[in-house]
Amino acid sequence: MNDQNPVLLTGTAGFIGTHVARRLLEKGHRVVGIDNLNTYYDPQLKEARLATLTQHSGFTFERIDIADSARMEQLFKDHAFPAVIHLAAQAGVRYSLTHPHEYAQSNLVGFLNVLEGCRHSGCGHLLYASSSSVYGANTRLPVSTGDVVDHPVSLYAATKKSNELMAHSYAHLYRMPCTGLRFFTVYGPWGRPDMAVWLFTEAILAGKPIRLFNNGQMRRDFTYVDDVADAVVTLLDHPATANLDWQGSNPDPATSSAPWRVYNIGNHEPVELMRLVKALEDATGKQALLTFEEMQPGDVPETYADIEDLTKLIGFHPKTAIEDGVRGFVNWFRNYHEL
């Protein structure tokens, strides 16, 4: 897809949003980006991300909260978006334990506003961020989009599962193509300060201890942000279609008789936390100080993505090993903080 009309990208000042925006612009798309620049973490980081995009003539930014129904309605009246990439959300599993209402506003009300805007403007394809957290209490690995995801273990996860259900209802009622993206522990330059790679890097460079939950017995399918951005932008040209073989008597959870699909976007290689720590020690040239703690509420011990469906559709093959990705992040972190 390379339409004259711009792509709408929500959450543009976010970590993944910034990289997706840059990739779209590099491919010649025009982009209207929106973000509310909230204070969940340092807004100056979000402003710095935006500054890397404003140099592109094809980029326009508007400060809008997706939960603001009137502003969102006007946005869709002002532009004819052939496609929408919806990445804006209140992020974070642990934060949802203490600030639940923020998740309802952003992830439920905000997503409804996006769906309504797409519906009334005739948008040809909505891609939206889901999360690996929807797999919740599932223990079969690797997790597959064919698995039933009815047992979330955090409110954040529940809102992301709700997004998938809401999107399906719109795809069914209005034949609006909707593609859900279940991201797995994305990391890399311009990353989020509340995530492990940032927190561990910051602690190691400051000579402070790293907190390893579940006594360090955790594995994560760390996925480098460049691989994620490539997948998202490539999927733009593959609107969800109805599965003509779908049967209500034996329903496939990943597809539908409506134009609706969900995909895992992961590295397909779970990494032990101690391997991550070793990669960070090598990249920083400093030894980590470790403290071991119990599992935190809402966490799961392991994530591991089955990406077969995405590989078949777009040839998705993550290219970045954890050691290379960590080195790229640490180099960026030092430059950004002038260390």
CSV table of C-alpha atoms in Angstrom, one decimal:
chain,number,residue,atom,x,y,z
A,1,MET,CA,0.0,0.0,0.0
A,2,ASN,CA,1.3,3.4,-0.9
A,3,ASP,CA,-1.8,5.7,-1.1
A,4,GLN,CA,-1.7,9.5,-1.5
A,5,ASN,CA,-3.7,9.7,1.7
A,6,PRO,CA,-1.8,9.3,5.0
A,7,VAL,CA,-1.6,6.3,7.3
A,8,LEU,CA,-2.9,7.1,10.8
A,9,LEU,CA,-0.5,5.9,13.5
A,10,THR,CA,-1.6,6.2,17.1
A,11,GLY,CA,1.0,6.1,19.9
A,12,THR,CA,3.5,7.7,17.6
A,13,ALA,CA,5.7,9.0,20.4
A,14,GLY,CA,5.8,5.5,22.0
A,15,PHE,CA,8.7,3.1,21.6
A,16,ILE,CA,7.3,0.9,18.9
A,17,GLY,CA,5.3,3.7,17.3
A,18,THR,CA,8.5,5.8,16.6
A,19,HIS,CA,10.2,2.9,14.8
A,20,VAL,CA,7.1,2.0,12.8
A,21,ALA,CA,6.6,5.7,11.8
A,22,ARG,CA,10.2,5.9,10.6
A,23,ARG,CA,9.9,2.7,8.6
A,24,LEU,CA,6.6,4.0,7.0
A,25,LEU,CA,8.3,7.3,6.1
A,26,GLU,CA,11.3,5.5,4.6
A,27,LYS,CA,8.9,3.5,2.4
A,28,GLY,CA,7.3,6.7,1.1
A,29,HIS,CA,4.1,6.7,3.1
A,30,ARG,CA,2.7,9.9,4.5
A,31,VAL,CA,1.9,9.6,8.2
A,32,VAL,CA,-0.4,11.4,10.6
A,33,GLY,CA,0.8,10.6,14.1
A,34,ILE,CA,-1.1,11.1,17.3
A,35,ASP,CA,-0.2,10.7,20.9
A,36,ASN,CA,-1.2,12.2,24.3
A,37,LEU,CA,2.4,12.3,25.6
A,38,ASN,CA,1.2,11.2,29.1
A,39,THR,CA,3.4,11.0,32.1
A,40,TYR,CA,3.5,7.2,32.6
A,41,TYR,CA,7.2,7.7,31.9
A,42,ASP,CA,9.3,10.7,31.1
A,43,PRO,CA,7.5,12.8,28.4
A,44,GLN,CA,10.9,14.3,27.4
A,45,LEU,CA,11.8,10.9,26.0
A,46,LYS,CA,8.7,10.9,24.0
A,47,GLU,CA,9.4,14.4,22.7
A,48,ALA,CA,12.9,13.3,21.8
A,49,ARG,CA,11.5,10.4,19.8
A,50,LEU,CA,9.1,12.8,18.0
A,51,ALA,CA,12.0,15.1,17.1
A,52,THR,CA,13.5,12.3,15.0
A,53,LEU,CA,10.4,12.2,12.9
A,54,THR,CA,9.5,15.8,12.4
A,55,GLN,CA,12.4,16.2,9.9
A,56,HIS,CA,10.4,14.2,7.4
A,57,SER,CA,8.1,16.2,5.2
A,58,GLY,CA,5.6,13.4,5.0
A,59,PHE,CA,5.0,13.4,8.8
A,60,THR,CA,2.3,15.4,10.7
A,61,PHE,CA,1.8,15.2,14.4
A,62,GLU,CA,-1.3,16.0,16.5
A,63,ARG,CA,-1.5,15.8,20.3
A,64,ILE,CA,-4.7,13.9,20.9
A,65,ASP,CA,-5.8,11.5,23.6
A,66,ILE,CA,-7.6,8.5,22.0
A,67,ALA,CA,-10.1,8.5,24.8
A,68,ASP,CA,-11.3,12.0,23.7
A,69,SER,CA,-14.3,11.0,21.6
A,70,ALA,CA,-14.9,14.4,20.1
A,71,ARG,CA,-11.2,14.9,19.0
A,72,MET,CA,-11.0,11.4,17.6
A,73,GLU,CA,-14.3,11.9,15.6
A,74,GLN,CA,-12.9,15.2,14.2
A,75,LEU,CA,-9.6,13.6,13.3
A,76,PHE,CA,-11.4,11.0,11.1
A,77,LYS,CA,-13.5,13.7,9.5
A,78,ASP,CA,-10.4,15.7,8.7
A,79,HIS,CA,-8.5,12.9,7.0
A,80,ALA,CA,-9.3,9.9,4.7
A,81,PHE,CA,-7.1,7.2,6.2
A,82,PRO,CA,-6.7,4.1,3.9
A,83,ALA,CA,-5.2,2.3,6.9
A,84,VAL,CA,-4.8,2.8,10.6
A,85,ILE,CA,-2.0,1.4,12.8
A,86,HIS,CA,-3.2,1.6,16.4
A,87,LEU,CA,-0.4,1.3,18.9
A,88,ALA,CA,-1.5,3.8,21.6
A,89,ALA,CA,-2.4,2.2,24.9
A,90,GLN,CA,-1.8,2.4,28.6
A,91,ALA,CA,1.1,-0.1,28.8
A,92,GLY,CA,2.5,-2.1,31.7
A,93,VAL,CA,1.4,-5.2,33.6
A,94,ARG,CA,2.4,-4.1,37.1
A,95,TYR,CA,1.0,-0.5,36.7
A,96,SER,CA,-2.4,-2.0,35.9
A,97,LEU,CA,-2.5,-3.4,39.5
A,98,THR,CA,-2.5,0.2,41.0
A,99,HIS,CA,-4.1,2.3,38.2
A,100,PRO,CA,-6.8,0.2,36.7
A,101,HIS,CA,-9.1,3.0,35.6
A,102,GLU,CA,-6.4,4.4,33.2
A,103,TYR,CA,-6.5,1.0,31.4
A,104,ALA,CA,-10.2,1.2,30.9
A,105,GLN,CA,-10.0,4.7,29.5
A,106,SER,CA,-7.2,4.3,27.1
A,107,ASN,CA,-7.4,0.6,26.2
A,108,LEU,CA,-11.2,0.2,26.1
A,109,VAL,CA,-12.8,3.6,25.5
A,110,GLY,CA,-9.8,4.8,23.4
A,111,PHE,CA,-9.9,1.6,21.2
A,112,LEU,CA,-13.7,2.0,20.8
A,113,ASN,CA,-13.1,5.5,19.4
A,114,VAL,CA,-10.5,4.1,16.9
A,115,LEU,CA,-13.0,1.4,15.8
A,116,GLU,CA,-15.8,4.0,15.4
A,117,GLY,CA,-13.5,6.3,13.4
A,118,CYS,CA,-12.4,3.5,11.1
A,119,ARG,CA,-16.0,2.3,10.6
A,120,HIS,CA,-17.4,5.7,9.7
A,121,SER,CA,-14.5,6.7,7.5
A,122,GLY,CA,-14.4,3.5,5.4
A,123,CYS,CA,-10.8,2.6,6.5
A,124,GLY,CA,-9.5,-0.3,4.5
A,125,HIS,CA,-7.4,-2.0,7.2
A,126,LEU,CA,-7.0,-1.6,11.0
A,127,LEU,CA,-3.9,-3.1,12.5
A,128,TYR,CA,-3.9,-2.8,16.3
A,129,ALA,CA,-1.5,-3.8,19.1
A,130,SER,CA,-2.5,-6.7,21.2
A,131,SER,CA,0.0,-8.4,23.5
A,132,SER,CA,1.6,-11.7,24.4
A,133,SER,CA,0.1,-11.2,27.9
A,134,VAL,CA,-3.3,-12.4,26.5
A,135,TYR,CA,-1.9,-16.0,26.9
A,136,GLY,CA,-2.1,-15.5,30.6
A,137,ALA,CA,-2.3,-18.8,32.5
A,138,ASN,CA,-1.6,-20.9,29.4
A,139,THR,CA,1.4,-23.2,30.0
A,140,ARG,CA,1.7,-25.0,26.7
A,141,LEU,CA,4.7,-23.7,24.8
A,142,PRO,CA,5.3,-22.2,22.3
A,143,VAL,CA,2.1,-20.3,22.5
A,144,SER,CA,0.1,-20.3,19.3
A,145,THR,CA,-2.6,-18.0,18.0
A,146,GLY,CA,-4.6,-21.3,17.8
A,147,ASP,CA,-4.6,-21.4,21.6
A,148,VAL,CA,-7.7,-20.3,23.5
A,149,VAL,CA,-6.8,-17.2,25.6
A,150,ASP,CA,-9.6,-17.0,28.2
A,151,HIS,CA,-7.5,-16.8,31.3
A,152,PRO,CA,-5.6,-13.4,31.6
A,153,VAL,CA,-3.6,-12.9,34.8
A,154,SER,CA,-3.6,-9.0,34.8
A,155,LEU,CA,-6.0,-6.3,33.9
A,156,TYR,CA,-3.7,-5.1,31.2
A,157,ALA,CA,-3.9,-8.5,29.5
A,158,ALA,CA,-7.7,-8.5,29.9
A,159,THR,CA,-7.9,-5.2,28.1
A,160,LYS,CA,-5.8,-6.5,25.3
A,161,LYS,CA,-8.0,-9.6,24.9
A,162,SER,CA,-11.0,-7.2,25.0
A,163,ASN,CA,-9.5,-5.3,22.1
A,164,GLU,CA,-9.3,-8.5,20.0
A,165,LEU,CA,-13.0,-9.2,20.8
A,166,MET,CA,-14.1,-5.7,20.0
A,167,ALA,CA,-12.2,-5.8,16.7
A,168,HIS,CA,-13.9,-9.0,15.8
A,169,SER,CA,-17.3,-7.6,16.4
A,170,TYR,CA,-16.6,-4.7,14.0
A,171,ALA,CA,-15.1,-7.0,11.5
A,172,HIS,CA,-18.2,-9.2,11.6
A,173,LEU,CA,-20.8,-6.4,11.6
A,174,TYR,CA,-19.1,-4.0,9.1
A,175,ARG,CA,-16.8,-6.3,7.2
A,176,MET,CA,-13.9,-4.1,8.3
A,177,PRO,CA,-10.5,-5.8,8.0
A,178,CYS,CA,-8.9,-6.0,11.5
A,179,THR,CA,-5.5,-7.5,12.3
A,180,GLY,CA,-4.3,-8.0,15.9
A,181,LEU,CA,-0.6,-8.0,16.7
A,182,ARG,CA,0.5,-9.9,19.8
A,183,PHE,CA,3.9,-8.4,20.6
A,184,PHE,CA,6.4,-10.3,22.6
A,185,THR,CA,8.8,-8.3,24.9
A,186,VAL,CA,10.0,-5.7,22.4
A,187,TYR,CA,13.3,-4.0,23.1
A,188,GLY,CA,15.9,-1.9,21.4
A,189,PRO,CA,16.9,1.8,20.9
A,190,TRP,CA,14.4,4.4,22.2
A,191,GLY,CA,12.9,1.7,24.4
A,192,ARG,CA,10.7,2.1,27.5
A,193,PRO,CA,12.3,3.0,30.9
A,194,ASP,CA,9.9,0.5,32.7
A,195,MET,CA,11.1,-2.5,30.8
A,196,ALA,CA,13.9,-5.0,31.8
A,197,VAL,CA,16.5,-4.1,29.2
A,198,TRP,CA,16.4,-0.4,30.2
A,199,LEU,CA,16.2,-1.0,33.9
A,200,PHE,CA,19.1,-3.6,33.9
A,201,THR,CA,21.3,-1.4,31.7
A,202,GLU,CA,20.7,1.7,33.9
A,203,ALA,CA,21.5,-0.3,37.1
A,204,ILE,CA,24.6,-1.9,35.7
A,205,LEU,CA,26.1,1.4,34.6
A,206,ALA,CA,25.2,3.0,37.9
A,207,GLY,CA,26.7,0.1,39.9
A,208,LYS,CA,23.3,-0.7,41.5
A,209,PRO,CA,21.7,-4.2,41.9
A,210,ILE,CA,19.4,-5.7,39.4
A,211,ARG,CA,16.1,-7.2,40.7
A,212,LEU,CA,15.5,-10.7,39.2
A,213,PHE,CA,12.0,-11.9,39.9
A,214,ASN,CA,11.0,-15.5,40.3
A,215,ASN,CA,14.6,-16.0,41.6
A,216,GLY,CA,15.9,-15.4,38.1
A,217,GLN,CA,13.9,-18.4,36.7
A,218,MET,CA,12.3,-16.4,33.9
A,219,ARG,CA,12.5,-16.7,30.1
A,220,ARG,CA,11.3,-14.1,27.7
A,221,ASP,CA,10.9,-14.1,23.9
A,222,PHE,CA,12.8,-10.8,23.5
A,223,THR,CA,12.1,-9.3,20.1
A,224,TYR,CA,14.2,-6.5,18.6
A,225,VAL,CA,12.2,-3.5,17.6
A,226,ASP,CA,13.6,-3.3,14.0
A,227,ASP,CA,12.2,-6.8,13.4
A,228,VAL,CA,8.9,-5.8,14.8
A,229,ALA,CA,8.7,-2.6,12.7
A,230,ASP,CA,9.4,-4.6,9.6
A,231,ALA,CA,6.6,-7.0,10.3
A,232,VAL,CA,4.0,-4.3,11.1
A,233,VAL,CA,4.8,-2.3,8.0
A,234,THR,CA,4.8,-5.4,5.8
A,235,LEU,CA,1.4,-6.4,7.2
A,236,LEU,CA,-0.1,-3.1,6.1
A,237,ASP,CA,-0.3,-4.6,2.6
A,238,HIS,CA,-2.1,-7.8,3.8
A,239,PRO,CA,-5.5,-6.8,5.1
A,240,ALA,CA,-7.2,-9.5,7.1
A,241,THR,CA,-9.6,-11.7,5.1
A,242,ALA,CA,-12.3,-14.1,6.0
A,243,ASN,CA,-11.3,-17.7,6.5
A,244,LEU,CA,-13.7,-19.5,4.1
A,245,ASP,CA,-13.1,-22.8,6.0
A,246,TRP,CA,-13.9,-21.4,9.4
A,247,GLN,CA,-16.6,-23.3,11.2
A,248,GLY,CA,-18.6,-22.3,14.3
A,249,SER,CA,-18.8,-25.9,15.4
A,250,ASN,CA,-15.0,-26.1,15.6
A,251,PRO,CA,-13.9,-22.4,15.8
A,252,ASP,CA,-10.3,-21.5,15.0
A,253,PRO,CA,-9.3,-18.8,17.6
A,254,ALA,CA,-6.9,-17.1,15.2
A,255,THR,CA,-9.2,-16.5,12.2
A,256,SER,CA,-12.9,-16.0,11.5
A,257,SER,CA,-15.6,-16.0,8.9
A,258,ALA,CA,-15.2,-12.2,9.3
A,259,PRO,CA,-12.1,-10.4,7.9
A,260,TRP,CA,-10.2,-10.7,11.3
A,261,ARG,CA,-6.9,-12.2,12.2
A,262,VAL,CA,-4.4,-12.2,15.0
A,263,TYR,CA,-0.6,-12.9,14.7
A,264,ASN,CA,2.2,-13.4,17.2
A,265,ILE,CA,5.2,-11.1,16.6
A,266,GLY,CA,8.0,-12.6,18.5
A,267,ASN,CA,11.6,-13.8,18.1
A,268,HIS,CA,10.7,-17.5,18.5
A,269,GLU,CA,13.6,-18.0,20.9
A,270,PRO,CA,13.0,-17.6,24.6
A,271,VAL,CA,16.0,-16.2,26.5
A,272,GLU,CA,16.9,-16.9,30.1
A,273,LEU,CA,17.3,-13.8,32.2
A,274,MET,CA,20.8,-14.7,33.1
A,275,ARG,CA,21.7,-14.8,29.3
A,276,LEU,CA,20.3,-11.3,29.1
A,277,VAL,CA,22.4,-10.2,32.0
A,278,LYS,CA,25.5,-11.7,30.5
A,279,ALA,CA,24.8,-9.9,27.2
A,280,LEU,CA,24.4,-6.6,29.1
A,281,GLU,CA,27.6,-7.2,31.0
A,282,ASP,CA,29.5,-7.8,27.8
A,283,ALA,CA,28.0,-4.7,26.1
A,284,THR,CA,28.6,-2.4,29.1
A,285,GLY,CA,31.9,-3.9,30.2
A,286,LYS,CA,30.7,-4.0,33.8
A,287,GLN,CA,29.6,-6.8,36.1
A,288,ALA,CA,26.0,-6.8,37.3
A,289,LEU,CA,25.0,-6.9,40.9
A,290,LEU,CA,22.1,-9.3,41.4
A,291,THR,CA,19.3,-9.6,43.9
A,292,PHE,CA,16.7,-12.5,43.6
A,293,GLU,CA,13.1,-11.9,44.5
A,294,GLU,CA,9.8,-13.8,44.3
A,295,MET,CA,7.4,-13.8,41.3
A,296,GLN,CA,5.4,-10.6,41.0
A,297,PRO,CA,1.6,-10.6,40.6
A,298,GLY,CA,0.5,-10.5,37.0
A,299,ASP,CA,3.8,-12.0,35.7
A,300,VAL,CA,4.3,-15.3,33.9
A,301,PRO,CA,7.5,-17.4,34.1
A,302,GLU,CA,8.0,-17.8,30.3
A,303,THR,CA,6.9,-16.4,27.0
A,304,TYR,CA,7.7,-18.2,23.7
A,305,ALA,CA,6.0,-17.3,20.4
A,306,ASP,CA,4.9,-19.7,17.6
A,307,ILE,CA,5.2,-17.4,14.6
A,308,GLU,CA,4.5,-20.0,11.9
A,309,ASP,CA,1.4,-18.1,10.6
A,310,LEU,CA,3.3,-14.9,10.2
A,311,THR,CA,6.2,-16.6,8.5
A,312,LYS,CA,3.8,-18.2,6.0
A,313,LEU,CA,2.0,-14.9,5.2
A,314,ILE,CA,4.9,-12.5,4.9
A,315,GLY,CA,8.1,-14.5,5.3
A,316,PHE,CA,8.7,-13.1,8.8
A,317,HIS,CA,12.1,-14.3,10.1
A,318,PRO,CA,13.5,-12.3,13.0
A,319,LYS,CA,17.1,-11.4,12.3
A,320,THR,CA,18.5,-10.1,15.6
A,321,ALA,CA,20.1,-12.2,18.3
A,322,ILE,CA,19.8,-11.0,21.8
A,323,GLU,CA,23.5,-10.2,22.0
A,324,ASP,CA,23.4,-8.0,18.9
A,325,GLY,CA,20.2,-6.3,20.0
A,326,VAL,CA,21.5,-5.6,23.5
A,327,ARG,CA,24.6,-4.1,22.1
A,328,GLY,CA,22.6,-1.8,19.9
A,329,PHE,CA,20.5,-0.7,22.8
A,330,VAL,CA,23.4,-0.1,25.1
A,331,ASN,CA,25.1,2.0,22.5
A,332,TRP,CA,22.0,4.1,22.0
A,333,PHE,CA,21.5,4.4,25.8
A,334,ARG,CA,25.0,5.8,26.3
A,335,ASN,CA,24.6,8.3,23.5
A,336,TYR,CA,21.1,9.4,24.6
A,337,HIS,CA,22.3,10.0,28.2
A,338,GLU,CA,25.7,11.3,27.1
A,339,LEU,CA,27.6,8.7,29.1
